[in-house]
Amino acid sequence: MNVQHIAIIMDGNGRWAAQRKRPRTWGHKAGVKAVKSTLKACVQSGISHLTLFAFSSENWRRPQSEVKRLMTLFLQSLEKESPELLQQGVAIRFIGDLSAFSEKLQIKMQEVSALQPEDKRLTLHVAVNYGGRWDIVQAAKQLASMHQQGTLDLSDIDESLFNRHTCLSQQPPIDLLIRTGGEQRISNFLLWQCAYTELFFIDTLWPDFDEKVLQSVLVDYNKRERRFGQTSDQLNA
Ligand code: IPE
Ligand code: IPE
Ligand code: MG
């Protein structure tokens, strides 16, 4: 099956560091390395879209020191890695409520989003201060505002229109969602978008994720039958 779009909940950085008796932030740093190698592996496998859950709308609830360290790491990684990624043909975009971030970080995200690789091979969508519920609410607000202004009739609202106002609506549908770190939950990631996505919960901690693990998930994915409500017989007819 042709895979166009993969989403990943990159979980397990803290436990990876704890296993090595290091602070959690050390795990986050190792997590950035795993992002780089995953991007390379995806480009090599011809995957055109990768959406990574980097910071959830609930992650602000972590100790202030960890949040601060994550913000610094985020800014530093964008500064350091974006030129090389551009060279590799990676366009970087962001989804989430970006208004909560520092001005410096917001400006950096705008700068990076404006960069267009000469030979685009993959678009990386980084989900930061993202929540699936927030996404649905912000879409509802857009429609409500259009209705209030008299530009939208209630009878025009359907799934397709609603979809157009959610994040990633202009991108190919998400074929598979991988969560590393062993937990089997969505943690408020792409609730609307993953209605028919194939889910993979794997024990590998995020810093250990690599091309080999990705390939083994893709092998499993190819064994699945995506029926979208139909029967197996219908698909094989
Ligand atoms: C995921 O790893 C990274 C972020 C949420 C930013 P965690 O930090 O959640 O690692 P664990 O789950 O505690 O091991
Ligand atoms: C989900 O991981 C968010 C990201 C990977 C960015 P968490 O570690 O925050 O998820 P919960 O809180 O354990 O569900
Ligand atoms: Mg976690």
Short mmCIF file of C-alpha atoms in Angstrom, two decimals, residues 17-222:
data_model
loop_
_atom_site.label_atom_id
_atom_site.label_comp_id
_atom_site.label_asym_id
_atom_site.label_seq_id
_atom_site.Cartn_x
_atom_site.Cartn_y
_atom_site.Cartn_z
CA ALA A 17 16.76 9.07 30.10
CA ALA A 18 15.70 7.55 33.45
CA GLN A 19 16.94 4.14 32.30
CA ARG A 20 20.32 5.80 31.85
CA LYS A 21 20.07 7.66 35.17
CA ARG A 22 20.02 10.98 33.38
CA PRO A 23 17.61 13.92 33.66
CA ARG A 24 14.48 13.84 31.49
CA THR A 25 15.75 16.69 29.35
CA TRP A 26 18.64 14.50 28.24
CA GLY A 27 16.01 12.21 26.76
CA HIS A 28 14.43 15.12 24.90
CA LYS A 29 17.78 15.95 23.38
CA ALA A 30 18.17 12.37 22.23
CA GLY A 31 14.64 12.67 20.88
CA VAL A 32 15.74 15.42 18.49
CA LYS A 33 18.35 13.05 17.03
CA ALA A 34 15.64 10.45 16.47
CA VAL A 35 13.59 13.09 14.62
CA LYS A 36 16.50 13.71 12.27
CA SER A 37 17.04 10.04 11.47
CA THR A 38 13.30 9.44 11.10
CA LEU A 39 13.08 12.27 8.59
CA LYS A 40 15.90 10.75 6.56
CA ALA A 41 14.24 7.33 6.65
CA CYS A 42 10.90 8.78 5.54
CA VAL A 43 12.48 10.70 2.66
CA GLN A 44 14.25 7.51 1.57
CA SER A 45 10.99 5.55 1.73
CA GLY A 46 9.21 8.11 -0.43
CA ILE A 47 6.82 9.26 2.32
CA SER A 48 5.75 12.79 1.47
CA HIS A 49 4.19 13.92 4.77
CA LEU A 50 5.20 13.40 8.37
CA THR A 51 3.31 14.91 11.30
CA LEU A 52 5.10 14.81 14.65
CA PHE A 53 3.52 15.47 18.04
CA ALA A 54 6.21 17.52 19.74
CA PHE A 55 4.30 19.35 22.49
CA SER A 56 0.68 18.87 23.46
CA SER A 57 -1.70 21.49 24.79
CA GLU A 58 -1.53 19.52 28.06
CA ASN A 59 2.28 19.46 28.26
CA TRP A 60 2.27 22.95 29.83
CA ARG A 61 1.26 21.10 32.98
CA ARG A 62 4.75 19.63 33.35
CA PRO A 63 7.26 21.12 35.81
CA GLN A 64 8.15 24.63 34.73
CA SER A 65 11.82 23.71 34.41
CA GLU A 66 11.05 20.93 31.92
CA VAL A 67 8.74 23.16 29.87
CA LYS A 68 11.42 25.84 29.78
CA ARG A 69 14.06 23.36 28.67
CA LEU A 70 11.74 22.02 25.95
CA MET A 71 11.15 25.54 24.61
CA THR A 72 14.89 26.23 24.51
CA LEU A 73 15.55 22.91 22.80
CA PHE A 74 12.79 23.61 20.31
CA LEU A 75 14.22 27.01 19.39
CA GLN A 76 17.79 25.69 19.20
CA SER A 77 16.77 22.73 17.07
CA LEU A 78 14.95 24.97 14.60
CA GLU A 79 17.95 27.26 14.37
CA LYS A 80 20.45 24.45 14.02
CA GLU A 81 18.62 21.89 11.93
CA SER A 82 16.35 23.82 9.56
CA PRO A 83 19.05 24.76 6.99
CA GLU A 84 20.18 21.14 6.63
CA LEU A 85 16.61 19.88 6.43
CA LEU A 86 15.89 22.39 3.71
CA GLN A 87 18.86 21.01 1.78
CA GLN A 88 17.45 17.52 2.15
CA GLY A 89 14.18 18.68 0.60
CA VAL A 90 12.18 18.97 3.82
CA ALA A 91 9.63 21.77 4.18
CA ILE A 92 8.71 22.50 7.81
CA ARG A 93 5.24 23.65 8.88
CA PHE A 94 3.57 23.97 12.28
CA ILE A 95 0.12 23.15 13.60
CA GLY A 96 -1.31 24.14 16.97
CA ASP A 97 -2.11 27.30 18.88
CA LEU A 98 1.18 29.04 18.25
CA SER A 99 0.10 32.25 19.99
CA ALA A 100 1.06 30.76 23.38
CA PHE A 101 4.76 30.71 22.55
CA SER A 102 7.36 33.42 23.18
CA GLU A 103 7.68 36.09 20.52
CA LYS A 104 11.14 34.84 19.65
CA LEU A 105 9.91 31.33 19.05
CA GLN A 106 6.88 32.53 17.08
CA ILE A 107 9.12 34.58 14.80
CA LYS A 108 11.44 31.62 14.30
CA MET A 109 8.51 29.37 13.41
CA GLN A 110 7.27 31.95 10.89
CA GLU A 111 10.74 32.20 9.34
CA VAL A 112 11.15 28.46 9.08
CA SER A 113 7.63 27.98 7.64
CA ALA A 114 8.40 30.50 4.91
CA LEU A 115 11.36 28.45 3.64
CA GLN A 116 10.68 26.39 0.57
CA PRO A 117 13.14 23.66 -0.48
CA GLU A 118 14.18 23.70 -4.11
CA ASP A 119 13.40 20.05 -4.55
CA LYS A 120 10.65 19.27 -2.06
CA ARG A 121 10.60 15.65 -0.98
CA LEU A 122 8.75 15.75 2.31
CA THR A 123 6.64 18.15 4.37
CA LEU A 124 7.18 17.94 8.10
CA HIS A 125 4.23 19.16 10.15
CA VAL A 126 5.27 19.83 13.72
CA ALA A 127 2.38 19.81 16.18
CA VAL A 128 3.14 22.18 19.04
CA ASN A 129 0.70 23.37 21.68
CA TYR A 130 -1.61 21.19 19.66
CA GLY A 131 -4.71 19.46 20.96
CA GLY A 132 -7.25 17.54 18.90
CA ARG A 133 -10.10 19.15 20.84
CA TRP A 134 -8.63 22.61 20.31
CA ASP A 135 -8.46 21.85 16.58
CA ILE A 136 -12.15 20.89 16.43
CA VAL A 137 -13.17 23.92 18.48
CA GLN A 138 -11.16 26.35 16.35
CA ALA A 139 -12.83 24.94 13.22
CA ALA A 140 -16.27 25.32 14.83
CA LYS A 141 -15.43 28.92 15.74
CA GLN A 142 -14.46 29.74 12.16
CA LEU A 143 -17.77 28.38 10.89
CA ALA A 144 -19.75 30.15 13.63
CA SER A 145 -18.06 33.42 12.74
CA MET A 146 -18.86 32.97 9.03
CA HIS A 147 -22.47 32.23 9.94
CA GLN A 148 -22.62 35.31 12.15
CA GLN A 149 -21.31 37.45 9.29
CA GLY A 150 -23.99 36.03 7.04
CA THR A 151 -21.56 34.29 4.69
CA LEU A 152 -22.46 30.73 5.69
CA ASP A 153 -25.80 28.98 5.78
CA LEU A 154 -26.34 26.33 8.45
CA SER A 155 -27.45 23.92 5.74
CA ASP A 156 -24.02 24.26 4.08
CA ILE A 157 -22.23 22.77 7.08
CA ASP A 158 -21.28 19.18 6.45
CA GLU A 159 -18.27 16.96 7.19
CA SER A 160 -16.43 18.09 4.12
CA LEU A 161 -16.79 21.80 4.93
CA PHE A 162 -15.94 21.25 8.58
CA ASN A 163 -12.88 19.28 7.55
CA ARG A 164 -11.64 22.17 5.45
CA HIS A 165 -11.32 24.26 8.61
CA THR A 166 -9.33 21.72 10.62
CA CYS A 167 -5.54 21.47 10.65
CA LEU A 168 -3.89 19.44 7.86
CA SER A 169 -7.02 19.52 5.68
CA GLN A 170 -4.93 20.40 2.63
CA GLN A 171 -2.63 17.41 3.22
CA PRO A 172 -3.14 13.78 2.25
CA PRO A 173 -5.09 11.77 4.85
CA ILE A 174 -3.00 10.20 7.60
CA ASP A 175 -2.43 6.57 6.65
CA LEU A 176 -0.88 5.48 9.90
CA LEU A 177 -0.30 6.80 13.38
CA ILE A 178 2.56 5.42 15.44
CA ARG A 179 2.86 5.95 19.17
CA THR A 180 6.18 4.97 20.67
CA GLY A 181 6.76 4.40 24.38
CA GLY A 182 4.22 1.65 25.02
CA GLU A 183 1.17 3.68 26.08
CA GLN A 184 -1.99 2.87 24.17
CA ARG A 185 -3.78 6.19 23.95
CA ILE A 186 -4.17 9.15 21.63
CA SER A 187 -3.47 11.85 24.26
CA ASN A 188 -5.59 14.44 22.42
CA PHE A 189 -3.61 14.22 19.16
CA LEU A 190 -5.38 14.35 15.77
CA LEU A 191 -8.87 13.31 16.90
CA TRP A 192 -10.75 14.43 13.79
CA GLN A 193 -8.06 13.45 11.29
CA CYS A 194 -7.47 9.92 12.60
CA ALA A 195 -11.04 8.65 12.14
CA TYR A 196 -9.79 5.98 9.71
CA THR A 197 -6.07 5.98 10.37
CA GLU A 198 -4.32 2.68 11.16
CA LEU A 199 -2.95 2.79 14.71
CA PHE A 200 0.35 1.30 15.87
CA PHE A 201 1.37 1.29 19.52
CA ILE A 202 4.94 0.15 19.89
CA ASP A 203 7.15 -0.30 22.95
CA THR A 204 10.27 1.31 21.46
CA LEU A 205 11.07 4.50 23.36
CA TRP A 206 11.23 7.49 21.03
CA PRO A 207 15.04 8.06 21.19
CA ASP A 208 15.49 4.44 20.03
CA PHE A 209 13.18 4.83 17.03
CA ASP A 210 15.05 4.38 13.77
CA GLU A 211 14.73 3.27 10.17
CA LYS A 212 14.55 -0.41 11.16
CA VAL A 213 11.63 0.16 13.53
CA LEU A 214 9.89 2.29 10.91
CA GLN A 215 10.30 -0.42 8.30
CA SER A 216 8.88 -3.07 10.64
CA VAL A 217 5.80 -0.89 11.24
CA LEU A 218 5.40 -0.44 7.49
CA VAL A 219 5.58 -4.22 7.02
CA ASP A 220 2.74 -4.62 9.56
CA TYR A 221 0.80 -1.82 7.91
CA ASN A 222 0.97 -3.62 4.58
#
